[in-house]
């Protein structure tokens, strides 16, 4: 049996589905029983645990032959990432207490970057687990293609997507969450020693213009990409409710300036097989409640 955290999110659910399809038993770790109902109906065992409660999380992980561990995303971290670091400490303690024999830990492109930016939280996660004496695979995933969901309303209604990734013709490392789930599943089904890093992106890399073109195909209308001027980012993010937008701005700078990337521009990365056209077509065709 494999224990899956973050199973109600896109990556966790993709991993759980891939494990079930491969004939494995899955333990769904959720914050409350109601969130586990759909997984229980699919034959999963359900364990209730908050990832910030180390003893309870350890109990949820115990007895599994492997675990998929996901740090809940934080888009507006407290200064110094104090909130993120507290959750990381809980994850570390839970892995130690549970004695789970191996773990695949979702990380990110840019986890090796020390310049301040939003992705530092996952660098802190990798560093916190670095001395654990257990097999750990840090799965460094590229920018999720499914982030384009935020562009669907404007693409559909106005024929435009407004991009913070710039210039618009610059390809960026991206990956579909289904490919992340299948890669995590493949790792969990193998044995290894020590710690390793697995970089994952789609081939080819994807530009904002390519995302706009994919929306155009799926929506059967003309869709163009439009740059959001950098001088407007902070005000826009604060208007959306962010209190500390600078880490997000720094992350975008990292992608746009090229200092957030895989080693040797992806020379060693695994390549997912899902295209941006497939992902956008799926986002457009799904009912809103299922996106």
PDB file of N, CA, C and O in Angstrom, residues 93-133:
ATOM      1  N   UNK A  93       9.566  15.418  10.736  1.00  0.00           N
ATOM      2  CA  UNK A  93       9.336  14.627  11.945  1.00  0.00           C
ATOM      3  C   UNK A  93       8.450  13.415  11.644  1.00  0.00           C
ATOM      4  O   UNK A  93       8.685  12.312  12.155  1.00  0.00           O
ATOM      5  N   UNK A  94       7.428  13.610  10.812  1.00  0.00           N
ATOM      6  CA  UNK A  94       6.516  12.513  10.486  1.00  0.00           C
ATOM      7  C   UNK A  94       7.233  11.398   9.729  1.00  0.00           C
ATOM      8  O   UNK A  94       6.993  10.209   9.979  1.00  0.00           O
ATOM      9  N   UNK A  95       8.109  11.758   8.796  1.00  0.00           N
ATOM     10  CA  UNK A  95       8.857  10.733   8.069  1.00  0.00           C
ATOM     11  C   UNK A  95       9.761   9.954   9.019  1.00  0.00           C
ATOM     12  O   UNK A  95       9.893   8.728   8.906  1.00  0.00           O
ATOM     13  N   UNK A  96      10.385  10.643   9.964  1.00  0.00           N
ATOM     14  CA  UNK A  96      11.227   9.966  10.942  1.00  0.00           C
ATOM     15  C   UNK A  96      10.415   9.025  11.829  1.00  0.00           C
ATOM     16  O   UNK A  96      10.798   7.870  12.043  1.00  0.00           O
ATOM     17  N   UNK A  97       9.300   9.502  12.319  1.00  0.00           N
ATOM     18  CA  UNK A  97       8.477   8.705  13.233  1.00  0.00           C
ATOM     19  C   UNK A  97       7.850   7.498  12.549  1.00  0.00           C
ATOM     20  O   UNK A  97       7.722   6.432  13.137  1.00  0.00           O
ATOM     21  N   UNK A  98       7.438   7.687  11.307  1.00  0.00           N
ATOM     22  CA  UNK A  98       6.665   6.648  10.635  1.00  0.00           C
ATOM     23  C   UNK A  98       7.514   5.472  10.177  1.00  0.00           C
ATOM     24  O   UNK A  98       7.004   4.364  10.010  1.00  0.00           O
ATOM     25  N   UNK A  99       8.811   5.720   9.952  1.00  0.00           N
ATOM     26  CA  UNK A  99       9.714   4.697   9.413  1.00  0.00           C
ATOM     27  C   UNK A  99       9.229   4.163   8.070  1.00  0.00           C
ATOM     28  O   UNK A  99       9.474   3.008   7.728  1.00  0.00           O
ATOM     29  N   UNK A 100       8.521   4.996   7.297  1.00  0.00           N
ATOM     30  CA  UNK A 100       8.114   4.578   5.966  1.00  0.00           C
ATOM     31  C   UNK A 100       9.390   4.285   5.171  1.00  0.00           C
ATOM     32  O   UNK A 100      10.371   5.015   5.262  1.00  0.00           O
ATOM     33  N   UNK A 101       9.434   3.182   4.423  1.00  0.00           N
ATOM     34  CA  UNK A 101      10.708   2.743   3.831  1.00  0.00           C
ATOM     35  C   UNK A 101      11.232   3.574   2.668  1.00  0.00           C
ATOM     36  O   UNK A 101      12.415   3.505   2.354  1.00  0.00           O
ATOM     37  N   UNK A 102      10.389   4.339   1.999  1.00  0.00           N
ATOM     38  CA  UNK A 102      10.866   5.196   0.910  1.00  0.00           C
ATOM     39  C   UNK A 102       9.820   6.271   0.650  1.00  0.00           C
ATOM     40  O   UNK A 102       8.633   6.102   0.982  1.00  0.00           O
ATOM     41  N   UNK A 103      10.275   7.364   0.039  1.00  0.00           N
ATOM     42  CA  UNK A 103       9.348   8.463  -0.241  1.00  0.00           C
ATOM     43  C   UNK A 103       9.722   9.138  -1.551  1.00  0.00           C
ATOM     44  O   UNK A 103      10.905   9.326  -1.857  1.00  0.00           O
ATOM     45  N   UNK A 104       8.700   9.496  -2.308  1.00  0.00           N
ATOM     46  CA  UNK A 104       8.846  10.402  -3.437  1.00  0.00           C
ATOM     47  C   UNK A 104       8.320  11.748  -2.968  1.00  0.00           C
ATOM     48  O   UNK A 104       7.160  11.857  -2.541  1.00  0.00           O
ATOM     49  N   UNK A 105       9.161  12.754  -3.004  1.00  0.00           N
ATOM     50  CA  UNK A 105       8.825  14.081  -2.482  1.00  0.00           C
ATOM     51  C   UNK A 105       8.710  15.048  -3.664  1.00  0.00           C
ATOM     52  O   UNK A 105       9.671  15.224  -4.424  1.00  0.00           O
ATOM     53  N   UNK A 106       7.551  15.654  -3.819  1.00  0.00           N
ATOM     54  CA  UNK A 106       7.370  16.608  -4.905  1.00  0.00           C
ATOM     55  C   UNK A 106       8.172  17.871  -4.619  1.00  0.00           C
ATOM     56  O   UNK A 106       7.993  18.519  -3.599  1.00  0.00           O
ATOM     57  N   UNK A 107       9.053  18.195  -5.547  1.00  0.00           N
ATOM     58  CA  UNK A 107       9.838  19.415  -5.456  1.00  0.00           C
ATOM     59  C   UNK A 107       9.576  20.228  -6.723  1.00  0.00           C
ATOM     60  O   UNK A 107       8.504  20.119  -7.312  1.00  0.00           O
ATOM     61  N   UNK A 108      10.516  21.025  -7.133  1.00  0.00           N
ATOM     62  CA  UNK A 108      10.260  21.927  -8.255  1.00  0.00           C
ATOM     63  C   UNK A 108      11.535  22.283  -9.002  1.00  0.00           C
ATOM     64  O   UNK A 108      12.647  22.248  -8.432  1.00  0.00           O
ATOM     65  N   UNK A 109      11.387  22.610 -10.255  1.00  0.00           N
ATOM     66  CA  UNK A 109      12.432  23.321 -10.968  1.00  0.00           C
ATOM     67  C   UNK A 109      12.798  24.547 -10.134  1.00  0.00           C
ATOM     68  O   UNK A 109      11.942  25.192  -9.535  1.00  0.00           O
ATOM     69  N   UNK A 110      14.080  24.842 -10.045  1.00  0.00           N
ATOM     70  CA  UNK A 110      14.504  25.994  -9.259  1.00  0.00           C
ATOM     71  C   UNK A 110      14.728  25.710  -7.794  1.00  0.00           C
ATOM     72  O   UNK A 110      15.081  26.623  -7.041  1.00  0.00           O
ATOM     73  N   UNK A 111      14.567  24.448  -7.362  1.00  0.00           N
ATOM     74  CA  UNK A 111      14.805  24.136  -5.956  1.00  0.00           C
ATOM     75  C   UNK A 111      16.277  24.271  -5.584  1.00  0.00           C
ATOM     76  O   UNK A 111      16.613  24.318  -4.399  1.00  0.00           O
ATOM     77  N   UNK A 112      17.149  24.331  -6.576  1.00  0.00           N
ATOM     78  CA  UNK A 112      18.576  24.491  -6.322  1.00  0.00           C
ATOM     79  C   UNK A 112      19.017  25.953  -6.346  1.00  0.00           C
ATOM     80  O   UNK A 112      20.198  26.255  -6.153  1.00  0.00           O
ATOM     81  N   UNK A 113      18.075  26.865  -6.563  1.00  0.00           N
ATOM     82  CA  UNK A 113      18.397  28.287  -6.685  1.00  0.00           C
ATOM     83  C   UNK A 113      18.376  28.950  -5.308  1.00  0.00           C
ATOM     84  O   UNK A 113      17.413  28.781  -4.546  1.00  0.00           O
ATOM     85  N   UNK A 114      19.435  29.727  -5.009  1.00  0.00           N
ATOM     86  CA  UNK A 114      19.506  30.403  -3.713  1.00  0.00           C
ATOM     87  C   UNK A 114      19.045  31.855  -3.784  1.00  0.00           C
ATOM     88  O   UNK A 114      18.841  32.477  -2.738  1.00  0.00           O
ATOM     89  N   UNK A 115      18.877  32.389  -4.981  1.00  0.00           N
ATOM     90  CA  UNK A 115      18.352  33.748  -5.088  1.00  0.00           C
ATOM     91  C   UNK A 115      16.924  33.764  -4.554  1.00  0.00           C
ATOM     92  O   UNK A 115      16.147  32.835  -4.786  1.00  0.00           O
ATOM     93  N   UNK A 116      16.524  34.809  -3.824  1.00  0.00           N
ATOM     94  CA  UNK A 116      15.181  34.839  -3.230  1.00  0.00           C
ATOM     95  C   UNK A 116      14.094  34.748  -4.294  1.00  0.00           C
ATOM     96  O   UNK A 116      14.119  35.455  -5.305  1.00  0.00           O
ATOM     97  N   UNK A 117      13.131  33.855  -4.056  1.00  0.00           N
ATOM     98  CA  UNK A 117      11.960  33.739  -4.922  1.00  0.00           C
ATOM     99  C   UNK A 117      10.993  32.754  -4.292  1.00  0.00           C
ATOM    100  O   UNK A 117      11.317  32.073  -3.311  1.00  0.00           O
ATOM    101  N   UNK A 118       9.801  32.644  -4.854  1.00  0.00           N
ATOM    102  CA  UNK A 118       8.738  31.831  -4.261  1.00  0.00           C
ATOM    103  C   UNK A 118       9.106  30.360  -4.140  1.00  0.00           C
ATOM    104  O   UNK A 118       8.618  29.666  -3.236  1.00  0.00           O
ATOM    105  N   UNK A 119       9.958  29.858  -5.016  1.00  0.00           N
ATOM    106  CA  UNK A 119      10.298  28.437  -5.020  1.00  0.00           C
ATOM    107  C   UNK A 119      11.297  28.061  -3.929  1.00  0.00           C
ATOM    108  O   UNK A 119      11.598  26.877  -3.746  1.00  0.00           O
ATOM    109  N   UNK A 120      11.798  29.051  -3.181  1.00  0.00           N
ATOM    110  CA  UNK A 120      12.711  28.748  -2.082  1.00  0.00           C
ATOM    111  C   UNK A 120      12.091  27.806  -1.066  1.00  0.00           C
ATOM    112  O   UNK A 120      12.811  27.045  -0.401  1.00  0.00           O
ATOM    113  N   UNK A 121      10.757  27.825  -0.934  1.00  0.00           N
ATOM    114  CA  UNK A 121      10.109  26.949   0.031  1.00  0.00           C
ATOM    115  C   UNK A 121      10.429  25.483  -0.223  1.00  0.00           C
ATOM    116  O   UNK A 121      10.647  24.708   0.717  1.00  0.00           O
ATOM    117  N   UNK A 122      10.506  25.094  -1.485  1.00  0.00           N
ATOM    118  CA  UNK A 122      10.821  23.703  -1.798  1.00  0.00           C
ATOM    119  C   UNK A 122      12.326  23.435  -1.696  1.00  0.00           C
ATOM    120  O   UNK A 122      12.725  22.294  -1.450  1.00  0.00           O
ATOM    121  N   UNK A 123      13.135  24.449  -1.852  1.00  0.00           N
ATOM    122  CA  UNK A 123      14.557  24.271  -1.507  1.00  0.00           C
ATOM    123  C   UNK A 123      14.705  23.974  -0.030  1.00  0.00           C
ATOM    124  O   UNK A 123      15.453  23.072   0.374  1.00  0.00           O
ATOM    125  N   UNK A 124      13.955  24.716   0.807  1.00  0.00           N
ATOM    126  CA  UNK A 124      14.010  24.466   2.241  1.00  0.00           C
ATOM    127  C   UNK A 124      13.541  23.044   2.567  1.00  0.00           C
ATOM    128  O   UNK A 124      14.085  22.395   3.464  1.00  0.00           O
ATOM    129  N   UNK A 125      12.544  22.555   1.831  1.00  0.00           N
ATOM    130  CA  UNK A 125      12.067  21.188   2.053  1.00  0.00           C
ATOM    131  C   UNK A 125      13.170  20.183   1.732  1.00  0.00           C
ATOM    132  O   UNK A 125      13.439  19.262   2.520  1.00  0.00           O
ATOM    133  N   UNK A 126      13.811  20.326   0.575  1.00  0.00           N
ATOM    134  CA  UNK A 126      14.890  19.399   0.213  1.00  0.00           C
ATOM    135  C   UNK A 126      16.010  19.451   1.245  1.00  0.00           C
ATOM    136  O   UNK A 126      16.550  18.403   1.644  1.00  0.00           O
ATOM    137  N   UNK A 127      16.362  20.643   1.690  1.00  0.00           N
ATOM    138  CA  UNK A 127      17.446  20.775   2.669  1.00  0.00           C
ATOM    139  C   UNK A 127      17.078  20.143   4.005  1.00  0.00           C
ATOM    140  O   UNK A 127      17.916  19.510   4.662  1.00  0.00           O
ATOM    141  N   UNK A 128      15.819  20.277   4.405  1.00  0.00           N
ATOM    142  CA  UNK A 128      15.393  19.729   5.695  1.00  0.00           C
ATOM    143  C   UNK A 128      15.406  18.205   5.712  1.00  0.00           C
ATOM    144  O   UNK A 128      15.590  17.589   6.772  1.00  0.00           O
ATOM    145  N   UNK A 129      15.203  17.595   4.544  1.00  0.00           N
ATOM    146  CA  UNK A 129      15.158  16.132   4.475  1.00  0.00           C
ATOM    147  C   UNK A 129      16.489  15.526   4.056  1.00  0.00           C
ATOM    148  O   UNK A 129      16.619  14.298   3.975  1.00  0.00           O
ATOM    149  N   UNK A 130      17.489  16.374   3.809  1.00  0.00           N
ATOM    150  CA  UNK A 130      18.739  15.910   3.202  1.00  0.00           C
ATOM    151  C   UNK A 130      19.485  14.896   4.063  1.00  0.00           C
ATOM    152  O   UNK A 130      20.219  14.052   3.526  1.00  0.00           O
ATOM    153  N   UNK A 131      19.327  14.966   5.382  1.00  0.00           N
ATOM    154  CA  UNK A 131      20.092  14.059   6.229  1.00  0.00           C
ATOM    155  C   UNK A 131      19.287  12.848   6.703  1.00  0.00           C
ATOM    156  O   UNK A 131      19.770  12.069   7.522  1.00  0.00           O
ATOM    157  N   UNK A 132      18.068  12.667   6.182  1.00  0.00           N
ATOM    158  CA  UNK A 132      17.279  11.503   6.579  1.00  0.00           C
ATOM    159  C   UNK A 132      17.868  10.250   5.944  1.00  0.00           C
ATOM    160  O   UNK A 132      18.137  10.200   4.747  1.00  0.00           O
ATOM    161  N   UNK A 133      18.033   9.229   6.762  1.00  0.00           N
ATOM    162  CA  UNK A 133      18.648   7.981   6.304  1.00  0.00           C
ATOM    163  C   UNK A 133      17.576   7.060   5.734  1.00  0.00           C
ATOM    164  O   UNK A 133      17.199   6.048   6.342  1.00  0.00           O
TER     165      UNK A 133
END
